[in-house]
Amino acid sequence: MNHTALTPVFVGLRTSLHILFVALTVLVVVRAFVDGNPNAVAVVSLAALLLITYGFGGYLARHAMSSGASAQSVTAYLWALVLSAEWLVLMWLSLDAAYLVFPLFFLYLHLLPRGWRTLAVLGSTLLAIAALGLHSEWTVGGVVGPLVGAGVAIVIGLGYKSLAAEAAERELLVKQLLETRDQLAQTERESGVLAERARLAREIHDTVAQGLSSIQMLLHAAERADPNAAGLEHVRLARETAAANLADTRNFIRELAPAALVEQGMGAALRRLAETQWQTPEREIRVRVADALDLPMPVQTALLRIAQGAMANVVQHSEATQATISIERDDSDVRLTIADNGRGFDPERAEAASARGFTDSFGLTATRERVEQLGGTLTVESSPGAGTTVTVELLLSPTAGETA
């Protein structure tokens, strides 16, 4: 079993069971000599064999776990069967061996399949009661004692199974949380790099490229104003140098922007992501974006990252069978809409959970922060069982369709 917060509890229970089994076996041997049992030698030999079987069988059962469930089950069943047979013979030789039924209860509950556990406990209980009654006399304590012990063992066994199942679920949850944390960290690193590249592309576009373009136009105007002026060759050389530097700057901007957008355009980039990452046989993704969508590269980059973040939520959490991505623009703004028919959620509760540090709402919070940084608005319409619609609106400058 993997280490969890409940591992010390399981180790303590198993250790106590082993100690109880050994102690009761030693008690049987001591009582055989103290009471002058005529079968004392046979009792000692069989008790030693019982302890060897108990220890060696436990060793084999643990190592059978690495060979698969079937091998583990066969080894466990044989171990329980041999122990039971030896216990019956020992109980026939010494009545004190009847008390070994109590640790055997827990062994049956742990090793045998669900349908056989209770039958094995009840059967061994009846055998112990019969042995006590036949060897000495029938008493209320001799009947009620084993029955109460069997009931307590069943209750403790069920509790042990519940704790083990809960520990396994917690271990899986912790593993998933660690994987999610690593994925979020990787996504954050990638998003940070992409955001910085987009910021640099935007800054270069708005400063260096625009400045070089202005210098080129001013020099060209000076060249046309006085074609015969002295130093015209220097003006022409300066204009050509500015044009060459402007071309280099535009190449830098294209390299800083996502390659998929530069080579394919917004619509094709989203369709490629839908086909390769988001769409499955159980989930259909529709992309309604024009290939000739005319938007500045920084805006396209931002919309692409926002769409990726929103679709990550759809894929991981929504259980949707259909989702639609659409982008529409007019003269003043551009609108990105992602709608799915998934299980939906309560946006207010999701925001509150995110504020308390729960990671399930991290994607929504990150998307909202990105949109707010761009001066846009994010609207989430959803309710449990009614799907989700995420709408992002970004304002465009009057020259949004132009490039430097």
Tab-separated table of C-alpha atoms in Angstrom:
chain	number	residue	atom	x	y	z
A	1	MET	CA	0.000	0.000	0.000
A	2	ASN	CA	1.271	3.449	-0.822
A	3	HIS	CA	2.138	5.733	2.065
A	4	THR	CA	-0.758	7.906	3.185
A	5	ALA	CA	-1.843	9.634	6.374
A	6	LEU	CA	-3.658	6.409	7.333
A	7	THR	CA	-0.648	4.128	6.792
A	8	PRO	CA	0.363	4.127	10.512
A	9	VAL	CA	-3.169	2.987	11.382
A	10	PHE	CA	-2.984	0.049	8.954
A	11	VAL	CA	0.499	-0.908	10.148
A	12	GLY	CA	-0.657	-0.789	13.766
A	13	LEU	CA	-3.687	-2.997	13.074
A	14	ARG	CA	-1.653	-5.592	11.178
A	15	THR	CA	1.089	-5.638	13.820
A	16	SER	CA	-1.476	-6.088	16.591
A	17	LEU	CA	-3.051	-8.992	14.686
A	18	HIS	CA	0.332	-10.716	14.291
A	19	ILE	CA	1.157	-10.251	17.978
A	20	LEU	CA	-2.269	-11.613	19.015
A	21	PHE	CA	-1.866	-14.708	16.830
A	22	VAL	CA	1.618	-15.499	18.158
A	23	ALA	CA	0.607	-14.795	21.768
A	24	LEU	CA	-2.436	-17.089	21.622
A	25	THR	CA	-0.372	-19.842	20.005
A	26	VAL	CA	2.264	-19.576	22.732
A	27	LEU	CA	-0.551	-19.668	25.315
A	28	VAL	CA	-1.790	-22.960	23.833
A	29	VAL	CA	1.695	-24.479	24.184
A	30	VAL	CA	2.155	-23.245	27.766
A	31	ARG	CA	-1.279	-24.498	28.810
A	32	ALA	CA	-0.546	-27.903	27.275
A	33	PHE	CA	2.417	-28.374	29.648
A	34	VAL	CA	0.827	-26.711	32.677
A	35	ASP	CA	-2.353	-28.803	32.469
A	36	GLY	CA	-0.433	-32.007	31.720
A	37	ASN	CA	-2.003	-32.533	28.300
A	38	PRO	CA	-1.113	-36.069	27.135
A	39	ASN	CA	-0.739	-34.679	23.593
A	40	ALA	CA	1.692	-31.949	24.673
A	41	VAL	CA	4.412	-32.983	22.205
A	42	ALA	CA	1.946	-33.053	19.314
A	43	VAL	CA	0.534	-29.698	20.437
A	44	VAL	CA	4.012	-28.127	20.441
A	45	SER	CA	4.848	-29.562	17.022
A	46	LEU	CA	1.584	-28.486	15.474
A	47	ALA	CA	1.774	-25.032	17.086
A	48	ALA	CA	5.260	-24.548	15.634
A	49	LEU	CA	3.984	-25.659	12.222
A	50	LEU	CA	1.069	-23.236	12.563
A	51	LEU	CA	3.419	-20.328	13.299
A	52	ILE	CA	5.683	-21.276	10.378
A	53	THR	CA	2.689	-21.467	8.064
A	54	TYR	CA	1.435	-18.123	9.323
A	55	GLY	CA	4.762	-16.351	8.798
A	56	PHE	CA	5.730	-18.018	5.511
A	57	GLY	CA	2.235	-17.680	4.068
A	58	GLY	CA	2.169	-13.974	4.875
A	59	TYR	CA	5.540	-13.575	3.152
A	60	LEU	CA	4.309	-15.372	0.025
A	61	ALA	CA	1.048	-13.368	-0.008
A	62	ARG	CA	2.923	-10.056	0.080
A	63	HIS	CA	5.281	-11.061	-2.709
A	64	ALA	CA	2.430	-12.450	-4.816
A	65	MET	CA	1.106	-8.887	-5.111
A	66	SER	CA	3.835	-8.120	-7.671
A	67	SER	CA	2.687	-11.052	-9.840
A	68	GLY	CA	-0.850	-9.783	-10.384
A	69	ALA	CA	-4.248	-10.067	-8.728
A	70	SER	CA	-4.875	-13.697	-9.754
A	71	ALA	CA	-1.594	-14.978	-8.290
A	72	GLN	CA	-2.184	-12.980	-5.124
A	73	SER	CA	-5.708	-14.417	-4.724
A	74	VAL	CA	-4.623	-18.044	-5.196
A	75	THR	CA	-1.803	-17.668	-2.657
A	76	ALA	CA	-4.105	-15.994	-0.131
A	77	TYR	CA	-6.814	-18.669	-0.486
A	78	LEU	CA	-4.313	-21.511	-0.036
A	79	TRP	CA	-2.808	-19.761	2.969
A	80	ALA	CA	-6.200	-19.372	4.641
A	81	LEU	CA	-7.135	-22.992	3.858
A	82	VAL	CA	-3.921	-24.496	5.275
A	83	LEU	CA	-4.081	-22.328	8.401
A	84	SER	CA	-7.701	-23.350	8.979
A	85	ALA	CA	-6.885	-27.053	8.637
A	86	GLU	CA	-3.950	-26.813	11.064
A	87	TRP	CA	-6.060	-24.797	13.519
A	88	LEU	CA	-8.805	-27.465	13.481
A	89	VAL	CA	-6.321	-30.234	14.243
A	90	LEU	CA	-4.681	-28.167	16.989
A	91	MET	CA	-8.097	-27.408	18.490
A	92	TRP	CA	-8.847	-31.134	18.526
A	93	LEU	CA	-5.636	-31.734	20.489
A	94	SER	CA	-6.031	-28.733	22.811
A	95	LEU	CA	-9.244	-26.918	23.636
A	96	ASP	CA	-7.304	-23.673	24.266
A	97	ALA	CA	-6.637	-23.441	20.501
A	98	ALA	CA	-10.288	-22.472	20.079
A	99	TYR	CA	-9.336	-18.908	21.051
A	100	LEU	CA	-7.173	-18.673	17.918
A	101	VAL	CA	-10.425	-18.197	16.047
A	102	PHE	CA	-10.378	-14.480	16.906
A	103	PRO	CA	-7.248	-13.542	14.854
A	104	LEU	CA	-8.448	-15.949	12.161
A	105	PHE	CA	-11.634	-13.872	11.853
A	106	PHE	CA	-9.608	-10.873	10.669
A	107	LEU	CA	-7.537	-13.052	8.373
A	108	TYR	CA	-10.657	-14.379	6.645
A	109	LEU	CA	-12.120	-10.885	6.315
A	110	HIS	CA	-8.897	-9.629	4.747
A	111	LEU	CA	-8.049	-12.543	2.436
A	112	LEU	CA	-11.291	-14.069	1.211
A	113	PRO	CA	-13.653	-12.646	-1.437
A	114	ARG	CA	-16.727	-10.751	-0.288
A	115	GLY	CA	-19.198	-13.639	-0.551
A	116	TRP	CA	-17.002	-16.025	1.475
A	117	ARG	CA	-15.824	-13.731	4.277
A	118	THR	CA	-18.946	-13.851	6.433
A	119	LEU	CA	-19.447	-17.589	5.770
A	120	ALA	CA	-15.881	-18.348	6.869
A	121	VAL	CA	-16.276	-16.276	10.039
A	122	LEU	CA	-19.625	-17.891	10.931
A	123	GLY	CA	-18.345	-21.374	10.125
A	124	SER	CA	-15.222	-21.018	12.259
A	125	THR	CA	-17.336	-19.514	15.052
A	126	LEU	CA	-19.660	-22.539	15.088
A	127	LEU	CA	-16.678	-24.906	15.084
A	128	ALA	CA	-15.125	-23.061	18.053
A	129	ILE	CA	-18.443	-23.150	19.951
A	130	ALA	CA	-18.822	-26.847	19.207
A	131	ALA	CA	-15.286	-27.601	20.384
A	132	LEU	CA	-15.808	-25.695	23.645
A	133	GLY	CA	-19.122	-27.427	24.255
A	134	LEU	CA	-17.949	-30.965	23.449
A	135	HIS	CA	-14.632	-30.826	25.320
A	136	SER	CA	-16.001	-29.296	28.509
A	137	GLU	CA	-19.646	-28.297	28.873
A	138	TRP	CA	-22.127	-26.052	27.149
A	139	THR	CA	-22.242	-22.619	28.768
A	140	VAL	CA	-23.705	-19.257	27.880
A	141	GLY	CA	-20.227	-17.714	27.805
A	142	GLY	CA	-18.942	-20.489	25.547
A	143	VAL	CA	-21.665	-19.702	23.024
A	144	VAL	CA	-22.068	-15.931	23.346
A	145	GLY	CA	-18.319	-15.182	23.578
A	146	PRO	CA	-17.351	-16.455	20.103
A	147	LEU	CA	-20.517	-14.945	18.578
A	148	VAL	CA	-19.730	-11.524	20.062
A	149	GLY	CA	-16.126	-11.855	18.898
A	150	ALA	CA	-17.296	-12.706	15.395
A	151	GLY	CA	-19.614	-9.689	15.325
A	152	VAL	CA	-16.884	-7.350	16.547
A	153	ALA	CA	-14.438	-8.779	13.998
A	154	ILE	CA	-16.910	-8.225	11.158
A	155	VAL	CA	-17.523	-4.615	12.197
A	156	ILE	CA	-13.782	-3.910	12.534
A	157	GLY	CA	-13.109	-5.640	9.223
A	158	LEU	CA	-15.701	-3.504	7.433
A	159	GLY	CA	-14.192	-0.396	9.002
A	160	TYR	CA	-10.727	-1.482	7.885
A	161	LYS	CA	-11.946	-1.982	4.320
A	162	SER	CA	-13.605	1.439	4.337
A	163	LEU	CA	-10.440	3.092	5.608
A	164	ALA	CA	-8.370	1.286	2.979
A	165	ALA	CA	-10.733	2.395	0.205
A	166	GLU	CA	-10.662	5.977	1.480
A	167	ALA	CA	-6.873	5.900	1.660
A	168	ALA	CA	-6.679	4.663	-1.935
A	169	GLU	CA	-9.042	7.425	-3.076
A	170	ARG	CA	-7.003	10.036	-1.226
A	171	GLU	CA	-3.796	8.705	-2.724
A	172	LEU	CA	-5.303	8.955	-6.209
A	173	LEU	CA	-6.597	12.454	-5.466
A	174	VAL	CA	-3.204	13.602	-4.195
A	175	LYS	CA	-1.551	12.151	-7.285
A	176	GLN	CA	-4.022	13.949	-9.548
A	177	LEU	CA	-3.552	17.196	-7.621
A	178	LEU	CA	0.220	16.943	-7.963
A	179	GLU	CA	-0.109	16.251	-11.682
A	180	THR	CA	-2.511	19.179	-12.021
A	181	ARG	CA	-0.122	21.417	-10.110
A	182	ASP	CA	2.726	20.443	-12.426
A	183	GLN	CA	0.533	21.018	-15.476
A	184	LEU	CA	-0.562	24.398	-14.139
A	185	ALA	CA	3.037	25.364	-13.444
A	186	GLN	CA	4.044	24.322	-16.959
A	187	THR	CA	1.073	26.174	-18.420
A	188	GLU	CA	1.948	29.245	-16.392
A	189	ARG	CA	5.530	29.144	-17.637
A	190	GLU	CA	4.409	28.731	-21.224
A	191	SER	CA	1.757	31.418	-20.838
A	192	GLY	CA	4.327	33.757	-19.315
A	193	VAL	CA	6.728	33.212	-22.189
A	194	LEU	CA	3.981	33.647	-24.780
A	195	ALA	CA	2.604	36.725	-23.020
A	196	GLU	CA	6.046	38.306	-22.914
A	197	ARG	CA	6.622	37.515	-26.585
A	198	ALA	CA	3.256	39.044	-27.459
A	199	ARG	CA	4.041	42.097	-25.326
A	200	LEU	CA	7.401	42.553	-27.022
A	201	ALA	CA	5.808	42.161	-30.453
A	202	ARG	CA	3.200	44.762	-29.530
A	203	GLU	CA	5.788	47.182	-28.139
A	204	ILE	CA	8.058	46.815	-31.153
A	205	HIS	CA	5.068	47.285	-33.451
A	206	ASP	CA	3.875	50.410	-31.629
A	207	THR	CA	7.301	52.041	-31.161
A	208	VAL	CA	10.193	50.927	-33.326
A	209	ALA	CA	8.171	49.853	-36.369
A	210	GLN	CA	5.960	52.917	-36.304
A	211	GLY	CA	8.983	55.177	-35.828
A	212	LEU	CA	10.875	53.629	-38.729
A	213	SER	CA	7.779	53.876	-40.899
A	214	SER	CA	7.455	57.579	-40.047
A	215	ILE	CA	11.137	58.206	-40.734
A	216	GLN	CA	10.839	56.442	-44.079
A	217	MET	CA	7.830	58.558	-45.096
A	218	LEU	CA	9.491	61.830	-43.998
A	219	LEU	CA	12.649	61.045	-45.921
A	220	HIS	CA	10.637	60.073	-48.945
A	221	ALA	CA	8.750	63.388	-48.716
A	222	ALA	CA	12.038	65.321	-48.439
A	223	GLU	CA	13.373	63.436	-51.439
A	224	ARG	CA	10.349	64.371	-53.562
A	225	ALA	CA	10.218	67.996	-52.353
A	226	ASP	CA	13.599	68.923	-53.839
A	227	PRO	CA	14.940	66.363	-56.284
A	228	ASN	CA	17.990	68.520	-57.030
A	229	ALA	CA	18.959	69.397	-53.434
A	230	ALA	CA	22.485	68.861	-52.240
A	231	GLY	CA	22.974	65.670	-50.279
A	232	LEU	CA	20.039	63.929	-51.956
A	233	GLU	CA	22.006	60.707	-52.157
A	234	HIS	CA	22.386	60.722	-48.384
A	235	VAL	CA	18.649	61.244	-47.955
A	236	ARG	CA	17.935	58.380	-50.331
A	237	LEU	CA	20.420	56.136	-48.500
A	238	ALA	CA	18.812	57.023	-45.158
A	239	ARG	CA	15.357	56.205	-46.545
A	240	GLU	CA	16.539	52.844	-47.896
A	241	THR	CA	18.244	52.062	-44.589
A	242	ALA	CA	15.035	52.892	-42.703
A	243	ALA	CA	13.050	50.664	-45.114
A	244	ALA	CA	15.482	47.783	-44.597
A	245	ASN	CA	15.331	48.171	-40.805
A	246	LEU	CA	11.522	48.327	-40.964
A	247	ALA	CA	11.473	45.050	-42.900
A	248	ASP	CA	13.748	43.465	-40.274
A	249	THR	CA	11.505	44.767	-37.484
A	250	ARG	CA	8.420	43.264	-39.128
A	251	ASN	CA	10.257	39.928	-39.317
A	252	PHE	CA	11.000	40.152	-35.581
A	253	ILE	CA	7.313	40.809	-34.883
A	254	ARG	CA	6.285	37.788	-36.962
A	255	GLU	CA	8.823	35.569	-35.164
A	256	LEU	CA	7.615	36.716	-31.744
A	257	ALA	CA	3.978	36.003	-32.638
A	258	PRO	CA	2.718	32.368	-32.582
A	259	ALA	CA	3.826	30.547	-35.714
A	260	ALA	CA	0.405	29.000	-36.269
A	261	LEU	CA	-1.185	32.435	-36.543
A	262	VAL	CA	1.468	33.789	-38.893
A	263	GLU	CA	1.398	30.774	-41.207
A	264	GLN	CA	-2.282	29.756	-41.119
A	265	GLY	CA	-4.403	32.547	-39.706
A	266	MET	CA	-6.733	32.570	-36.708
A	267	GLY	CA	-9.433	30.286	-38.103
A	268	ALA	CA	-7.036	27.632	-39.369
A	269	ALA	CA	-5.025	27.686	-36.126
A	270	LEU	CA	-8.152	27.073	-34.028
A	271	ARG	CA	-9.369	24.300	-36.363
A	272	ARG	CA	-5.985	22.591	-36.144
A	273	LEU	CA	-6.085	22.736	-32.328
A	274	ALA	CA	-9.658	21.405	-32.336
A	275	GLU	CA	-8.734	18.437	-34.529
A	276	THR	CA	-5.474	17.538	-32.775
A	277	GLN	CA	-6.116	18.364	-29.104
A	278	TRP	CA	-9.753	18.994	-28.208
A	279	GLN	CA	-11.948	16.797	-30.416
A	280	THR	CA	-12.591	13.134	-29.571
A	281	PRO	CA	-15.071	10.518	-30.807
A	282	GLU	CA	-17.274	11.506	-27.848
A	283	ARG	CA	-16.839	15.271	-28.200
A	284	GLU	CA	-17.433	17.380	-31.333
A	285	ILE	CA	-15.738	20.781	-31.629
A	286	ARG	CA	-17.048	23.339	-34.140
A	287	VAL	CA	-14.960	26.366	-35.160
A	288	ARG	CA	-16.784	29.266	-36.759
A	289	VAL	CA	-13.968	31.692	-37.530
A	290	ALA	CA	-13.216	33.216	-40.911
A	291	ASP	CA	-9.780	32.429	-42.362
A	292	ALA	CA	-9.447	36.049	-43.527
A	293	LEU	CA	-10.170	37.530	-40.100
A	294	ASP	CA	-8.494	40.956	-40.125
A	295	LEU	CA	-7.075	41.615	-36.652
A	296	PRO	CA	-3.741	42.917	-35.319
A	297	MET	CA	-1.319	40.141	-34.401
A	298	PRO	CA	-1.315	41.015	-30.649
A	299	VAL	CA	-5.125	40.726	-30.584
A	300	GLN	CA	-5.038	37.415	-32.467
A	301	THR	CA	-2.406	36.085	-30.053
A	302	ALA	CA	-4.497	37.094	-27.043
A	303	LEU	CA	-7.674	35.537	-28.458
A	304	LEU	CA	-5.840	32.308	-29.271
A	305	ARG	CA	-4.509	31.983	-25.703
A	306	ILE	CA	-7.892	32.823	-24.205
A	307	ALA	CA	-9.555	30.204	-26.413
A	308	GLN	CA	-6.971	27.606	-25.379
A	309	GLY	CA	-7.572	28.316	-21.687
A	310	ALA	CA	-11.354	28.145	-22.050
A	311	MET	CA	-11.192	24.930	-24.085
A	312	ALA	CA	-8.927	23.381	-21.444
A	313	ASN	CA	-11.793	23.845	-18.983
A	314	VAL	CA	-14.243	22.303	-21.461
A	315	VAL	CA	-12.020	19.261	-22.007
A	316	GLN	CA	-11.112	18.685	-18.357
A	317	HIS	CA	-14.272	19.567	-16.457
A	318	SER	CA	-17.409	20.030	-18.588
A	319	GLU	CA	-18.070	16.439	-19.814
A	320	ALA	CA	-19.512	18.119	-22.923
A	321	THR	CA	-20.301	16.275	-26.158
A	322	GLN	CA	-20.380	19.465	-28.255
A	323	ALA	CA	-18.588	22.802	-28.108
A	324	THR	CA	-18.545	25.747	-30.498
A	325	ILE	CA	-15.857	28.420	-30.924
A	326	SER	CA	-16.817	31.561	-32.819
A	327	ILE	CA	-15.203	34.968	-33.373
A	328	GLU	CA	-17.034	38.016	-34.718
A	329	ARG	CA	-15.760	41.545	-35.209
A	330	ASP	CA	-17.073	44.930	-36.193
A	331	ASP	CA	-15.505	48.370	-36.448
A	332	SER	CA	-15.077	48.864	-32.700
A	333	ASP	CA	-14.665	45.481	-31.039
A	334	VAL	CA	-14.129	41.742	-31.479
A	335	ARG	CA	-16.135	39.033	-29.694
A	336	LEU	CA	-14.953	35.493	-28.878
A	337	THR	CA	-17.650	33.017	-27.811
A	338	ILE	CA	-17.109	29.461	-26.560
A	339	ALA	CA	-20.263	27.480	-25.794
A	340	ASP	CA	-20.644	23.851	-24.685
A	341	ASN	CA	-23.477	21.519	-23.692
A	342	GLY	CA	-21.657	20.119	-20.659
A	343	ARG	CA	-22.691	19.741	-17.052
A	344	GLY	CA	-22.329	23.464	-16.319
A	345	PHE	CA	-21.605	25.020	-12.927
A	346	ASP	CA	-22.418	27.945	-10.664
A	347	PRO	CA	-20.107	30.825	-11.709
A	348	GLU	CA	-20.467	32.623	-8.372
A	349	ARG	CA	-19.492	29.552	-6.385
A	350	ALA	CA	-16.603	28.908	-8.779
A	351	GLU	CA	-15.292	32.440	-8.256
A	352	ALA	CA	-15.609	32.029	-4.470
A	353	ALA	CA	-13.776	28.684	-4.598
A	354	SER	CA	-11.009	30.258	-6.660
A	355	ALA	CA	-10.677	33.056	-4.100
A	356	ARG	CA	-10.175	30.380	-1.395
A	357	GLY	CA	-7.367	28.774	-3.409
A	358	PHE	CA	-9.111	25.791	-4.997
A	359	THR	CA	-7.543	24.918	-8.359
A	360	ASP	CA	-10.692	23.795	-10.215
A	361	SER	CA	-11.525	27.451	-10.964
A	362	PHE	CA	-7.982	28.478	-11.796
A	363	GLY	CA	-8.556	28.433	-15.567
A	364	LEU	CA	-11.558	30.763	-15.320
A	365	THR	CA	-9.676	33.140	-13.035
A	366	ALA	CA	-6.608	33.174	-15.289
A	367	THR	CA	-8.800	33.891	-18.325
A	368	ARG	CA	-10.548	36.745	-16.528
A	369	GLU	CA	-7.228	38.269	-15.492
A	370	ARG	CA	-5.890	38.036	-19.050
A	371	VAL	CA	-9.018	39.693	-20.467
A	372	GLU	CA	-8.922	42.478	-17.877
A	373	GLN	CA	-5.265	43.151	-18.670
A	374	LEU	CA	-6.315	43.701	-22.285
A	375	GLY	CA	-9.085	46.104	-21.217
A	376	GLY	CA	-11.851	43.717	-22.280
A	377	THR	CA	-14.786	42.069	-20.564
A	378	LEU	CA	-15.474	38.408	-19.758
A	379	THR	CA	-19.016	37.080	-19.366
A	380	VAL	CA	-19.779	33.547	-18.133
A	381	GLU	CA	-23.288	32.170	-18.465
A	382	SER	CA	-23.799	28.773	-16.885
A	383	SER	CA	-25.857	26.751	-14.454
A	384	PRO	CA	-25.630	23.125	-13.298
A	385	GLY	CA	-26.807	20.808	-16.068
A	386	ALA	CA	-27.337	23.602	-18.625
A	387	GLY	CA	-23.931	23.947	-20.295
A	388	THR	CA	-21.644	26.986	-20.320
A	389	THR	CA	-21.151	29.986	-22.576
A	390	VAL	CA	-18.019	32.128	-22.223
A	391	THR	CA	-17.974	35.458	-24.069
A	392	VAL	CA	-14.929	37.717	-24.374
A	393	GLU	CA	-15.166	41.220	-25.841
A	394	LEU	CA	-12.079	43.272	-26.697
A	395	LEU	CA	-12.142	46.849	-27.948
A	396	LEU	CA	-10.276	47.622	-31.157
A	397	SER	CA	-8.437	50.823	-31.961
A	398	PRO	CA	-9.593	52.757	-35.052
A	399	THR	CA	-6.626	51.349	-36.993
A	400	ALA	CA	-6.935	47.798	-35.695
A	401	GLY	CA	-6.973	46.329	-39.153
A	402	GLU	CA	-3.802	48.066	-40.246
A	403	THR	CA	-0.235	46.966	-39.706
A	404	ALA	CA	2.922	48.926	-39.609
